[in-house]
Amino acid sequence: MAVPEPGSPDHVVIGGGVVGAATARFLAARGEQVLLVEQHSRGHDHGSSHGATRIFRMGYAEPDYVALTQRAWEAWAALEAASGRTLLDRTGAVDHGRPEVVDAIARTLEQAGVPVERLSTDEAVTRWPGLAFEGHVLAHATAGRIRSAETIEALLDLAESDGATLRFGVRVTGLDDHGDTVTVHLDDGTAVTTPSVVAAVGSWAPMLVGELLARRGAGLPAIRVTQEQPAHFPSHLPDDAWPSFVHYPLDGGDVYGLLTPGEGVKVGFHGIGPVVDPDARDRTPVAAEVERLQAYVARFVPGVDASAPALISCLYDNSPSDDFVMDRRGPITVATGFSGHGFKFAPVLGEMLADLATGGVPHPRFALAGA
């Protein structure tokens, strides 16, 4: 039988990746008593938040996502000021490829008042000689490269400085829903009862809170958990030659890339990897996919050495629509489905989840189905 811990925090945040760290930071800043628990060590590479860099870009065709990126652009500046760290390098971004996709992004950005620039493929190559282009090309300056590992540390430090308790290497073994409270059982034999649990656990959401939410009449969408394998490629060019980039190839599929200083240019296919168990993936590269990535890079990223990939294993969690899932039922708030495009919103996601955990309403696009 678990031994209850003394005291009762206002919130237990489960997950120490960027979403959990941001949520703990915003809750603690509001004076809430917060316990964050993470099954792995601080800064681990078992989830979806590890690595040195992520892309910030506003290139969406959906107005509500563009609005969130505009809000996030300001939030990153505020987070830098609060932490005293540089977290977003403003490099600009370029999208190219299928005209119907690029043109839809351009229209939405223009309608939102985001300055954009349309270029020919020749003009784009002159500006960014490390890339080759096809289809339509669109650039926008309000974009860049997030220092992702530093961001998580900044958020955790801010949360702790505002009174949050952080516990790493402690796994949640069960949740008991009592109606108005939840008891969180931990693998060290302790238990914590709280009026609010935020399960910011990404790929682990279905197994941790799926059944509890179903009992409350809420359907967690089918979260697809995959192992993706982007790679860093050695760059032939100076660091300032690289924007963040997204390519929508004329023959289908999506590709993203950005420079990681000191490691090379990261390039990856979006969401094509095999389905995995997040607790049992072996991180073994799929040789055919490595070859396909190298062939792509040799054709469209001439500014790197395609023959020398440093492979990366990434864990993706995505909803069927690729929309985020952020909602609350009773004392349980869930956050999942962020892979591929969520990191850029981190400061905003933390604020939105803090709002939910303290009685706010969900963004309609990210709400659970069911009463």
CSV table of N, CA and C in Angstrom, one decimal, residues 17-18 44-51 54 152 201-204 226 281 314-317 338-339 343:
chain,number,residue,atom,x,y,z
A,17,GLY,N,9.1,17.2,-20.2
A,17,GLY,CA,9.5,17.7,-21.5
A,17,GLY,C,9.1,19.2,-21.6
A,18,VAL,N,9.1,19.8,-22.8
A,18,VAL,CA,8.9,21.2,-22.9
A,18,VAL,C,7.5,21.6,-22.5
A,44,HIS,N,16.5,14.2,-20.6
A,44,HIS,CA,16.6,12.9,-21.2
A,44,HIS,C,16.3,13.0,-22.7
A,45,ASP,N,16.6,11.8,-23.4
A,45,ASP,CA,16.3,11.7,-24.8
A,45,ASP,C,15.3,10.6,-25.1
A,46,HIS,N,14.4,10.3,-24.2
A,46,HIS,CA,13.5,9.2,-24.4
A,46,HIS,C,12.1,9.7,-24.9
A,47,GLY,N,11.8,11.0,-24.9
A,47,GLY,CA,10.6,11.5,-25.3
A,47,GLY,C,10.7,12.3,-26.6
A,48,SER,N,9.9,13.3,-26.8
A,48,SER,CA,9.8,14.1,-28.0
A,48,SER,C,10.4,15.5,-27.9
A,49,SER,N,11.1,15.8,-26.8
A,49,SER,CA,11.6,17.2,-26.6
A,49,SER,C,13.1,17.3,-26.7
A,50,HIS,N,13.8,16.2,-26.8
A,50,HIS,CA,15.2,16.3,-26.7
A,50,HIS,C,15.9,16.9,-28.0
A,51,GLY,N,17.1,17.2,-27.9
A,51,GLY,CA,17.8,17.8,-29.1
A,51,GLY,C,18.1,19.3,-28.8
A,54,ARG,N,15.0,23.4,-32.6
A,54,ARG,CA,13.7,23.2,-33.2
A,54,ARG,C,13.4,24.4,-34.1
A,152,ILE,N,14.0,24.2,-22.4
A,152,ILE,CA,13.5,23.4,-21.3
A,152,ILE,C,14.2,23.7,-20.0
A,201,VAL,N,2.3,14.2,-21.2
A,201,VAL,CA,3.1,13.1,-21.4
A,201,VAL,C,3.2,12.6,-22.8
A,202,GLY,N,2.7,13.3,-23.8
A,202,GLY,CA,2.9,13.0,-25.2
A,202,GLY,C,2.5,11.6,-25.5
A,203,SER,N,3.5,10.8,-25.9
A,203,SER,CA,3.2,9.4,-26.4
A,203,SER,C,2.6,8.5,-25.4
A,204,TRP,N,2.8,8.8,-24.1
A,204,TRP,CA,2.2,8.0,-23.0
A,204,TRP,C,0.8,8.4,-22.6
A,226,THR,N,5.1,7.1,-33.3
A,226,THR,CA,6.0,6.6,-34.3
A,226,THR,C,7.5,7.0,-34.0
A,281,ARG,N,10.8,1.0,-27.9
A,281,ARG,CA,11.4,1.2,-29.2
A,281,ARG,C,12.9,0.9,-29.1
A,314,CYS,N,13.8,10.0,-33.2
A,314,CYS,CA,12.8,10.9,-32.6
A,314,CYS,C,11.5,10.1,-32.3
A,315,LEU,N,10.9,10.4,-31.2
A,315,LEU,CA,9.6,9.9,-30.9
A,315,LEU,C,8.5,10.9,-31.2
A,316,TYR,N,7.6,10.5,-32.1
A,316,TYR,CA,6.5,11.4,-32.5
A,316,TYR,C,5.2,10.9,-31.9
A,317,ASP,N,4.3,11.8,-31.4
A,317,ASP,CA,2.9,11.5,-31.1
A,317,ASP,C,2.0,12.5,-31.8
A,338,PHE,N,1.6,16.8,-30.1
A,338,PHE,CA,2.4,18.0,-30.4
A,338,PHE,C,3.5,17.8,-31.5
A,339,SER,N,3.8,16.6,-31.8
A,339,SER,CA,5.0,16.3,-32.5
A,339,SER,C,5.0,16.9,-33.9
A,343,PHE,N,6.7,22.5,-30.7
A,343,PHE,CA,7.7,23.1,-29.8
A,343,PHE,C,7.7,24.6,-30.0
